[in-house]
mmCIF file of C-alpha atoms and ligand atoms in Angstrom:
data_model
loop_
_atom_site.group_PDB
_atom_site.id
_atom_site.type_symbol
_atom_site.label_atom_id
_atom_site.label_comp_id
_atom_site.label_asym_id
_atom_site.label_seq_id
_atom_site.Cartn_x
_atom_site.Cartn_y
_atom_site.Cartn_z
ATOM 1 C CA UNK A 6 27.194 84.837 62.978
ATOM 2 C CA UNK A 7 25.231 85.624 59.837
ATOM 3 C CA UNK A 8 22.187 83.404 59.214
ATOM 4 C CA UNK A 9 19.537 83.703 56.479
ATOM 5 C CA UNK A 10 16.204 85.137 57.617
ATOM 6 C CA UNK A 11 14.167 81.942 57.255
ATOM 7 C CA UNK A 12 11.066 81.427 59.440
ATOM 8 C CA UNK A 13 13.042 78.926 61.500
ATOM 9 C CA UNK A 14 15.957 81.393 62.034
ATOM 10 C CA UNK A 15 13.591 84.242 62.812
ATOM 11 C CA UNK A 16 12.088 82.092 65.548
ATOM 12 C CA UNK A 17 15.612 81.331 66.831
ATOM 13 C CA UNK A 18 16.475 85.020 66.839
ATOM 14 C CA UNK A 19 13.244 85.802 68.714
ATOM 15 C CA UNK A 20 14.162 83.336 71.406
ATOM 16 C CA UNK A 21 17.608 85.064 71.723
ATOM 17 C CA UNK A 22 15.820 88.380 72.227
ATOM 18 C CA UNK A 23 13.325 86.866 74.762
ATOM 19 C CA UNK A 24 16.273 85.576 76.827
ATOM 20 C CA UNK A 25 18.051 88.924 76.916
ATOM 21 C CA UNK A 26 20.287 88.612 73.869
ATOM 22 C CA UNK A 27 21.081 91.069 71.064
ATOM 23 C CA UNK A 28 20.212 90.366 67.416
ATOM 24 C CA UNK A 29 20.905 92.338 64.206
ATOM 25 C CA UNK A 30 18.021 92.356 61.740
ATOM 26 C CA UNK A 31 17.023 94.116 58.502
ATOM 27 C CA UNK A 32 14.473 96.921 58.316
ATOM 28 C CA UNK A 33 13.330 98.902 55.298
ATOM 29 C CA UNK A 34 15.745 101.697 56.309
ATOM 30 C CA UNK A 35 19.028 100.197 57.648
ATOM 31 C CA UNK A 36 19.924 97.117 59.764
ATOM 32 C CA UNK A 37 19.013 97.449 63.466
ATOM 33 C CA UNK A 38 20.594 95.966 66.593
ATOM 34 C CA UNK A 39 17.660 94.766 68.634
ATOM 35 C CA UNK A 40 16.968 93.719 72.205
ATOM 36 C CA UNK A 41 13.960 93.510 74.511
ATOM 37 C CA UNK A 42 13.156 97.148 75.220
ATOM 38 C CA UNK A 43 12.180 96.332 78.830
ATOM 39 C CA UNK A 44 15.409 94.496 79.704
ATOM 40 C CA UNK A 45 17.942 97.034 81.062
ATOM 41 C CA UNK A 46 20.862 94.534 80.915
ATOM 42 C CA UNK A 47 20.198 93.774 77.237
ATOM 43 C CA UNK A 48 19.882 97.483 76.477
ATOM 44 C CA UNK A 49 23.193 98.187 78.201
ATOM 45 C CA UNK A 50 24.799 95.527 75.940
ATOM 46 C CA UNK A 51 23.536 97.401 72.841
ATOM 47 C CA UNK A 52 25.312 100.532 74.039
ATOM 48 C CA UNK A 53 28.526 98.570 74.819
ATOM 49 C CA UNK A 54 28.586 96.757 71.454
ATOM 50 C CA UNK A 55 28.098 99.964 69.483
ATOM 51 C CA UNK A 56 30.363 102.111 71.701
ATOM 52 C CA UNK A 57 27.323 104.375 71.816
ATOM 53 C CA UNK A 58 27.298 107.353 74.257
ATOM 54 C CA UNK A 59 24.817 106.596 77.076
ATOM 55 C CA UNK A 60 23.161 109.934 76.340
ATOM 56 C CA UNK A 61 21.777 108.804 72.929
ATOM 57 C CA UNK A 62 18.347 107.178 73.195
ATOM 58 C CA UNK A 63 17.237 104.157 71.105
ATOM 59 C CA UNK A 64 14.220 103.751 68.842
ATOM 60 C CA UNK A 65 11.599 101.292 70.006
ATOM 61 C CA UNK A 66 10.071 99.049 67.399
ATOM 62 C CA UNK A 67 6.560 97.597 67.668
ATOM 63 C CA UNK A 68 4.778 95.165 65.298
ATOM 64 C CA UNK A 69 1.601 97.172 64.772
ATOM 65 C CA UNK A 70 0.186 100.616 65.784
ATOM 66 C CA UNK A 71 -2.287 98.814 68.057
ATOM 67 C CA UNK A 72 0.702 97.888 70.313
ATOM 68 C CA UNK A 73 1.674 101.548 70.775
ATOM 69 C CA UNK A 74 1.088 101.237 74.503
ATOM 70 C CA UNK A 75 3.949 98.725 74.762
ATOM 71 C CA UNK A 76 6.288 101.659 74.487
ATOM 72 C CA UNK A 77 4.527 105.024 75.021
ATOM 73 C CA UNK A 78 1.541 106.587 76.722
ATOM 74 C CA UNK A 79 -0.476 108.626 74.340
ATOM 75 C CA UNK A 80 -3.199 110.786 75.909
ATOM 76 C CA UNK A 81 -6.783 109.867 74.797
ATOM 77 C CA UNK A 82 -7.477 113.433 73.609
ATOM 78 C CA UNK A 83 -5.581 116.536 72.637
ATOM 79 C CA UNK A 84 -3.153 117.753 70.068
ATOM 80 C CA UNK A 85 -0.663 114.899 70.424
ATOM 81 C CA UNK A 86 -3.404 112.360 69.899
ATOM 82 C CA UNK A 87 -4.796 114.264 66.872
ATOM 83 C CA UNK A 88 -1.383 114.480 65.264
ATOM 84 C CA UNK A 89 -0.738 110.782 65.966
ATOM 85 C CA UNK A 90 -4.017 109.812 64.307
ATOM 86 C CA UNK A 91 -3.091 111.809 61.229
ATOM 87 C CA UNK A 92 0.306 110.079 61.054
ATOM 88 C CA UNK A 93 -0.546 106.470 61.826
ATOM 89 C CA UNK A 94 -1.063 105.732 58.140
ATOM 90 C CA UNK A 95 2.706 106.039 57.715
ATOM 91 C CA UNK A 96 3.065 102.838 59.715
ATOM 92 C CA UNK A 97 4.511 100.428 58.885
ATOM 93 C CA UNK A 98 7.123 102.806 57.569
ATOM 94 C CA UNK A 99 10.208 104.941 58.162
ATOM 95 C CA UNK A 100 8.716 107.396 60.649
ATOM 96 C CA UNK A 101 9.768 107.386 64.324
ATOM 97 C CA UNK A 102 7.452 109.340 66.627
ATOM 98 C CA UNK A 103 8.655 110.820 69.930
ATOM 99 C CA UNK A 104 5.936 110.505 72.600
ATOM 100 C CA UNK A 105 5.804 110.242 76.411
ATOM 101 C CA UNK A 106 7.356 106.928 77.379
ATOM 102 C CA UNK A 107 5.592 104.210 79.325
ATOM 103 C CA UNK A 108 6.709 103.838 82.946
ATOM 104 C CA UNK A 109 8.101 100.337 82.494
ATOM 105 C CA UNK A 110 10.406 101.224 79.594
ATOM 106 C CA UNK A 111 13.748 101.597 81.412
ATOM 107 C CA UNK A 112 15.562 104.865 81.327
ATOM 108 C CA UNK A 113 18.531 102.962 79.894
ATOM 109 C CA UNK A 114 16.595 102.655 76.601
ATOM 110 C CA UNK A 115 15.716 106.345 76.443
ATOM 111 C CA UNK A 116 18.973 107.636 77.829
ATOM 112 C CA UNK A 117 17.270 109.086 80.870
ATOM 113 C CA UNK A 118 14.436 110.737 78.979
ATOM 114 C CA UNK A 119 10.757 110.511 79.773
ATOM 115 C CA UNK A 120 9.993 110.297 76.113
ATOM 116 C CA UNK A 121 10.549 107.453 73.631
ATOM 117 C CA UNK A 122 10.880 107.282 69.847
ATOM 118 C CA UNK A 123 8.621 104.508 68.496
ATOM 119 C CA UNK A 124 8.002 103.042 65.019
ATOM 120 C CA UNK A 125 6.550 100.090 63.086
ATOM 121 C CA UNK A 126 9.119 99.003 60.525
ATOM 122 C CA UNK A 127 7.925 98.111 57.026
ATOM 123 C CA UNK A 128 10.012 95.001 56.546
ATOM 124 C CA UNK A 129 8.615 91.457 56.697
ATOM 125 C CA UNK A 130 11.658 90.072 58.578
ATOM 126 C CA UNK A 131 11.609 92.862 61.142
ATOM 127 C CA UNK A 132 7.876 92.480 61.684
ATOM 128 C CA UNK A 133 8.007 88.704 62.085
ATOM 129 C CA UNK A 134 10.943 88.988 64.428
ATOM 130 C CA UNK A 135 9.225 91.574 66.663
ATOM 131 C CA UNK A 136 5.976 89.571 66.663
ATOM 132 C CA UNK A 137 7.739 86.375 67.582
ATOM 133 C CA UNK A 138 9.774 88.118 70.325
ATOM 134 C CA UNK A 139 6.512 89.087 71.956
ATOM 135 C CA UNK A 140 7.911 92.407 73.213
ATOM 136 C CA UNK A 141 8.793 95.878 72.019
ATOM 137 C CA UNK A 142 12.288 95.766 70.456
ATOM 138 C CA UNK A 143 14.702 98.632 71.063
ATOM 139 C CA UNK A 144 17.063 98.936 68.120
ATOM 140 C CA UNK A 145 19.557 101.561 67.024
ATOM 141 C CA UNK A 146 21.300 101.146 63.692
ATOM 142 C CA UNK A 147 23.636 98.095 63.815
ATOM 143 C CA UNK A 148 26.901 99.980 63.226
ATOM 144 C CA UNK A 149 29.773 101.092 65.481
ATOM 145 C CA UNK A 150 28.810 104.485 66.902
ATOM 146 C CA UNK A 151 29.671 107.322 64.550
ATOM 147 C CA UNK A 152 30.398 105.043 61.547
ATOM 148 C CA UNK A 153 28.164 104.588 58.504
ATOM 149 C CA UNK A 154 24.875 102.788 59.081
ATOM 150 C CA UNK A 155 24.732 99.219 57.711
ATOM 151 C CA UNK A 156 22.487 98.385 54.783
ATOM 152 C CA UNK A 157 23.592 94.726 54.422
ATOM 153 C CA UNK A 158 24.203 91.891 56.858
ATOM 154 C CA UNK A 159 27.857 91.878 55.740
ATOM 155 C CA UNK A 160 28.208 95.532 56.836
ATOM 156 C CA UNK A 161 26.975 94.568 60.305
ATOM 157 C CA UNK A 162 29.423 91.653 60.479
ATOM 158 C CA UNK A 163 32.323 93.929 59.396
ATOM 159 C CA UNK A 164 31.463 96.432 62.130
ATOM 160 C CA UNK A 165 30.312 94.320 65.059
ATOM 161 C CA UNK A 166 31.412 90.797 64.203
ATOM 162 C CA UNK A 167 31.053 88.289 67.017
ATOM 163 C CA UNK A 168 29.897 90.872 69.554
ATOM 164 C CA UNK A 169 26.255 90.295 68.524
ATOM 165 C CA UNK A 170 24.502 86.996 69.235
ATOM 166 C CA UNK A 171 23.038 86.653 65.702
ATOM 167 C CA UNK A 172 22.843 88.568 62.415
ATOM 168 C CA UNK A 173 19.688 87.825 60.432
ATOM 169 C CA UNK A 174 20.389 88.273 56.728
ATOM 170 C CA UNK A 175 17.364 89.580 54.823
ATOM 171 C CA UNK A 176 19.329 91.091 51.928
ATOM 172 C CA UNK A 177 20.056 94.778 51.322
ATOM 173 C CA UNK A 178 17.745 97.329 52.930
ATOM 174 C CA UNK A 179 15.541 98.922 50.277
ATOM 175 C CA UNK A 180 15.462 102.434 51.743
ATOM 176 C CA UNK A 181 19.114 102.812 52.721
ATOM 177 C CA UNK A 182 18.621 105.881 54.955
ATOM 178 C CA UNK A 183 17.274 106.028 58.493
ATOM 179 C CA UNK A 184 13.758 106.868 59.524
ATOM 180 C CA UNK A 185 12.546 110.416 60.019
ATOM 181 C CA UNK A 186 12.421 111.218 63.801
ATOM 182 C CA UNK A 187 9.470 113.528 64.548
ATOM 183 C CA UNK A 188 8.657 114.803 68.048
ATOM 184 C CA UNK A 189 4.949 115.083 68.776
ATOM 185 C CA UNK A 190 5.781 116.464 72.215
ATOM 186 C CA UNK A 191 6.372 119.885 70.660
ATOM 187 C CA UNK A 192 3.849 122.126 68.985
ATOM 188 C CA UNK A 193 4.230 122.394 66.088
ATOM 189 C CA UNK A 194 5.678 118.879 65.714
ATOM 190 C CA UNK A 195 9.505 119.048 65.371
ATOM 191 C CA UNK A 196 11.639 117.083 62.941
ATOM 192 C CA UNK A 197 14.643 115.955 65.007
ATOM 193 C CA UNK A 198 16.199 113.961 62.158
ATOM 194 C CA UNK A 199 15.143 114.224 58.507
ATOM 195 C CA UNK A 200 14.642 110.817 56.937
ATOM 196 C CA UNK A 201 12.812 108.804 54.335
ATOM 197 C CA UNK A 202 9.433 110.469 55.107
ATOM 198 C CA UNK A 203 10.059 113.960 53.828
ATOM 199 C CA UNK A 204 9.293 117.268 55.497
ATOM 200 C CA UNK A 205 7.028 118.175 52.599
ATOM 201 C CA UNK A 206 4.969 114.986 53.095
ATOM 202 C CA UNK A 207 4.664 115.631 56.839
ATOM 203 C CA UNK A 208 3.639 119.210 56.209
ATOM 204 C CA UNK A 209 0.969 118.125 53.759
ATOM 205 C CA UNK A 210 -0.579 116.034 56.559
ATOM 206 C CA UNK A 211 0.043 118.127 59.660
ATOM 207 C CA UNK A 212 0.180 121.668 58.368
ATOM 208 C CA UNK A 213 3.085 123.374 60.150
ATOM 209 C CA UNK A 214 6.154 121.302 61.052
ATOM 210 C CA UNK A 215 9.306 122.719 62.610
ATOM 211 C CA UNK A 216 12.788 121.586 61.760
ATOM 212 C CA UNK A 217 15.680 121.266 64.112
ATOM 213 C CA UNK A 218 18.451 123.212 62.465
ATOM 214 C CA UNK A 219 20.411 124.427 65.374
ATOM 215 C CA UNK A 220 20.404 121.471 67.698
ATOM 216 C CA UNK A 221 23.904 122.278 69.101
ATOM 217 C CA UNK A 222 22.598 125.501 70.608
ATOM 218 C CA UNK A 223 19.734 123.986 72.552
ATOM 219 C CA UNK A 224 20.418 122.606 76.014
ATOM 220 C CA UNK A 225 19.584 119.887 76.569
ATOM 221 C CA UNK A 226 19.724 118.967 72.886
ATOM 222 C CA UNK A 227 16.272 117.610 71.893
ATOM 223 C CA UNK A 228 17.994 114.684 70.141
ATOM 224 C CA UNK A 229 21.410 113.954 71.522
ATOM 225 C CA UNK A 230 22.209 111.457 68.749
ATOM 226 C CA UNK A 231 22.500 114.337 66.300
ATOM 227 C CA UNK A 232 26.128 115.044 66.985
ATOM 228 C CA UNK A 233 27.725 116.967 64.218
ATOM 229 C CA UNK A 234 30.324 114.266 63.431
ATOM 230 C CA UNK A 235 28.416 111.094 62.534
ATOM 231 C CA UNK A 236 28.012 108.674 59.658
ATOM 232 C CA UNK A 237 31.681 109.214 58.761
ATOM 233 C CA UNK A 238 33.969 107.023 56.729
ATOM 234 C CA UNK A 239 37.586 106.721 58.076
ATOM 235 C CA UNK A 240 38.881 108.250 54.809
ATOM 236 C CA UNK A 241 38.601 112.015 54.630
ATOM 237 C CA UNK A 242 35.370 112.969 52.919
ATOM 238 C CA UNK A 243 34.784 116.348 51.182
ATOM 239 C CA UNK A 244 32.183 117.908 48.940
ATOM 240 C CA UNK A 245 33.297 118.500 45.331
ATOM 241 C CA UNK A 246 33.490 122.237 46.002
ATOM 242 C CA UNK A 247 36.098 121.653 48.736
ATOM 243 C CA UNK A 248 38.757 119.471 47.170
ATOM 244 C CA UNK A 249 42.003 120.519 48.940
ATOM 245 C CA UNK A 250 44.469 122.123 46.448
ATOM 246 C CA UNK A 251 47.420 120.035 47.686
ATOM 247 C CA UNK A 252 45.678 116.771 46.908
ATOM 248 C CA UNK A 253 45.426 115.529 43.335
ATOM 249 C CA UNK A 254 42.572 113.238 42.386
ATOM 250 C CA UNK A 255 44.792 110.250 41.580
ATOM 251 C CA UNK A 256 44.344 108.871 45.073
ATOM 252 C CA UNK A 257 40.765 110.012 45.447
ATOM 253 C CA UNK A 258 37.432 108.443 44.854
ATOM 254 C CA UNK A 259 34.328 110.234 43.455
ATOM 255 C CA UNK A 260 30.756 109.624 44.373
ATOM 256 C CA UNK A 261 28.247 111.374 42.168
ATOM 257 C CA UNK A 262 24.459 111.636 42.167
ATOM 258 C CA UNK A 263 24.066 111.858 38.422
ATOM 259 C CA UNK A 264 26.051 112.541 35.283
ATOM 260 C CA UNK A 265 25.939 116.338 35.528
ATOM 261 C CA UNK A 266 29.475 116.713 36.887
ATOM 262 C CA UNK A 267 30.260 120.281 35.841
ATOM 263 C CA UNK A 268 33.963 120.983 36.004
ATOM 264 C CA UNK A 269 34.710 117.596 37.552
ATOM 265 C CA UNK A 270 36.382 115.060 35.294
ATOM 266 C CA UNK A 271 35.652 111.587 36.685
ATOM 267 C CA UNK A 272 38.466 109.981 34.692
ATOM 268 C CA UNK A 273 40.975 111.801 36.977
ATOM 269 C CA UNK A 274 39.758 109.852 39.979
ATOM 270 C CA UNK A 275 40.972 106.374 40.961
ATOM 271 C CA UNK A 276 37.406 105.214 41.486
ATOM 272 C CA UNK A 277 33.921 106.547 40.620
ATOM 273 C CA UNK A 278 30.504 105.427 41.821
ATOM 274 C CA UNK A 279 27.382 106.905 40.293
ATOM 275 C CA UNK A 280 24.520 106.591 42.769
ATOM 276 C CA UNK A 281 21.849 106.914 40.100
ATOM 277 C CA UNK A 282 22.177 107.243 36.369
ATOM 278 C CA UNK A 283 18.831 108.995 36.123
ATOM 279 C CA UNK A 284 19.481 111.277 39.144
ATOM 280 C CA UNK A 285 16.707 109.562 41.156
ATOM 281 C CA UNK A 286 17.204 110.481 44.829
ATOM 282 C CA UNK A 287 15.415 107.343 46.114
ATOM 283 C CA UNK A 288 17.837 105.130 44.221
ATOM 284 C CA UNK A 289 20.797 107.311 45.369
ATOM 285 C CA UNK A 290 19.653 107.087 49.034
ATOM 286 C CA UNK A 291 19.412 103.283 48.816
ATOM 287 C CA UNK A 292 22.966 102.993 47.563
ATOM 288 C CA UNK A 293 24.696 105.852 49.470
ATOM 289 C CA UNK A 294 25.951 104.058 52.575
ATOM 290 C CA UNK A 295 27.192 101.011 50.647
ATOM 291 C CA UNK A 296 29.037 103.413 48.323
ATOM 292 C CA UNK A 297 30.717 105.245 51.173
ATOM 293 C CA UNK A 298 31.771 101.941 52.731
ATOM 294 C CA UNK A 299 33.051 100.630 49.363
ATOM 295 C CA UNK A 300 35.184 103.741 48.920
ATOM 296 C CA UNK A 301 36.386 103.484 52.506
ATOM 297 C CA UNK A 302 37.792 100.007 51.764
ATOM 298 C CA UNK A 303 40.002 101.234 48.915
ATOM 299 C CA UNK A 304 42.724 102.948 50.979
ATOM 300 C CA UNK A 305 42.190 106.278 49.240
ATOM 301 C CA UNK A 306 43.469 109.560 50.519
ATOM 302 C CA UNK A 307 40.201 111.298 49.866
ATOM 303 C CA UNK A 308 36.582 110.657 48.999
ATOM 304 C CA UNK A 309 34.894 113.413 47.040
ATOM 305 C CA UNK A 310 31.112 113.563 46.967
ATOM 306 C CA UNK A 311 28.747 115.750 44.938
ATOM 307 C CA UNK A 312 25.988 117.690 46.698
ATOM 308 C CA UNK A 313 22.381 117.036 45.878
ATOM 309 C CA UNK A 314 19.350 119.259 46.207
ATOM 310 C CA UNK A 315 18.362 120.160 49.718
ATOM 311 C CA UNK A 316 14.661 119.299 49.510
ATOM 312 C CA UNK A 317 12.483 116.178 49.522
ATOM 313 C CA UNK A 318 14.644 113.132 50.098
ATOM 314 C CA UNK A 319 17.645 115.373 49.403
ATOM 315 C CA UNK A 320 17.218 116.983 52.809
ATOM 316 C CA UNK A 321 17.937 113.708 54.615
ATOM 317 C CA UNK A 322 20.790 112.870 52.266
ATOM 318 C CA UNK A 323 22.445 116.283 52.713
ATOM 319 C CA UNK A 324 21.889 116.062 56.486
ATOM 320 C CA UNK A 325 23.851 112.768 56.607
ATOM 321 C CA UNK A 326 26.538 114.047 54.229
ATOM 322 C CA UNK A 327 27.030 117.259 56.167
ATOM 323 C CA UNK A 328 27.556 115.199 59.305
ATOM 324 C CA UNK A 329 29.826 112.788 57.487
ATOM 325 C CA UNK A 330 32.104 115.562 56.291
ATOM 326 C CA UNK A 331 31.988 116.949 59.842
ATOM 327 C CA UNK A 332 30.590 120.375 59.102
HETATM 328 O O1 LIG B 417 15.622 103.867 60.533
HETATM 329 C C1 LIG B 417 15.895 103.881 61.752
HETATM 330 O O2 LIG B 417 15.386 104.727 62.511
HETATM 331 C C2 LIG B 417 16.870 102.795 62.269
HETATM 332 C C3 LIG B 417 16.150 101.430 62.198
HETATM 333 C C4 LIG B 417 16.989 100.320 62.817
HETATM 334 O O3 LIG B 417 14.912 101.502 62.740
HETATM 335 N N1 LIG B 417 17.286 103.105 63.593
HETATM 336 C C5 LIG B 417 18.052 104.169 63.901
HETATM 337 O O4 LIG B 417 18.410 104.269 65.197
HETATM 338 O O5 LIG B 417 18.476 104.936 63.048
HETATM 339 P P1 LIG B 417 19.587 105.225 65.791
HETATM 340 O O6 LIG B 417 19.755 104.845 67.197
HETATM 341 O O7 LIG B 417 20.749 105.061 64.932
HETATM 342 O O8 LIG B 417 18.978 106.670 65.756
HETATM 343 C C6 LIG B 417 17.967 106.990 66.639
HETATM 344 C C7 LIG B 417 17.736 108.483 66.598
HETATM 345 C C8 LIG B 417 18.856 109.217 67.255
HETATM 346 O O9 LIG B 417 19.114 110.408 66.536
HETATM 347 C C9 LIG B 417 18.240 109.518 68.651
HETATM 348 O O10 LIG B 417 18.811 110.605 69.297
HETATM 349 C C10 LIG B 417 16.765 109.738 68.289
HETATM 350 O O11 LIG B 417 16.515 108.748 67.298
HETATM 351 N N2 LIG B 417 15.902 109.483 69.471
HETATM 352 C C11 LIG B 417 15.554 108.283 69.981
HETATM 353 N N3 LIG B 417 14.754 108.492 71.056
HETATM 354 C C12 LIG B 417 14.609 109.783 71.226
HETATM 355 C C13 LIG B 417 13.894 110.621 72.166
HETATM 356 N N4 LIG B 417 13.240 110.066 73.177
HETATM 357 N N5 LIG B 417 13.924 111.945 72.048
HETATM 358 C C14 LIG B 417 14.639 112.457 70.998
HETATM 359 N N6 LIG B 417 15.331 111.785 70.032
HETATM 360 C C15 LIG B 417 15.318 110.446 70.173
HETATM 361 MG MG1 LIG B 418 22.542 105.300 64.076
#
């Protein structure tokens, strides 16, 4: 059930979380599917509802950096502590930090790992909900596993419907892409998933930062959620350089980042969405998932998407698109 995120309804959602229920709520990135991080039964329900592989750990949300020890144990001194201190100014914000988990966070939440990803979301509804719930809130994105992450309450309802106890509607998520996942366990710190906080920004603060390119070849994979097929619409999705010769564009939709379309003629497509007229990647990121879902509803044979630059915010966008096309 979708309910508006009024103070009264946030309090109601918090009592659902306190009693072991599962609530969808907005963050500045995408909608999350939250439960008490210390309640193994509630955590198991998150995995069931999403159809999520039990090997893929959840992100734990806290209301303020001072509550870090609700989720993780950060040593008083040393490199991990120094790096954390340099990064805490990104909170509240779209940066999830992987640190040694606290003993009482159940292994269900971390998919058997002794580390946990933790963040403080920069969204007033998410923050009030977590505060009122009086616990750390474990929350993956509120979509069916492998489908596109939800950026509106309606997306959550379409995907998960009545399986969740409540959906708090706080309007569209401003960021539209997931948080950056950065492991502080490794030296140098390792980006496990590029996101809204860019690699360049992290490097300017930390110096050297490594990037997980070849996750498939590492066993165990440092971040099991990074399967190569993810974020995919049901309709076949290809980059504009890979339009199959046998398919015309009459039954295809085009998603472009800007108006520089080269040899592509948008009038040949049945539908066209421009993510940003000015070519602004922040605006494009905020609209990307809704655009993929909108195209997916049109019963097209093909969705064609332009590539964008592979740096700054473009790194996270291209990461998601590469997974969505399954390459
Ligand atoms: O923006 C976001 O991060 C959103 C909102 C709701 O906060 N959440 C989100 O969660 O995107 P999810 O479950 O869709 O993605 C979590 C990612 C996965 O790639 C997972 O493997 C990684 O974080 N992760 C979580 N805990 C980890 C850990 N202990 N070690 C390595 N990777 C971890
Ligand atoms: Mg997800």
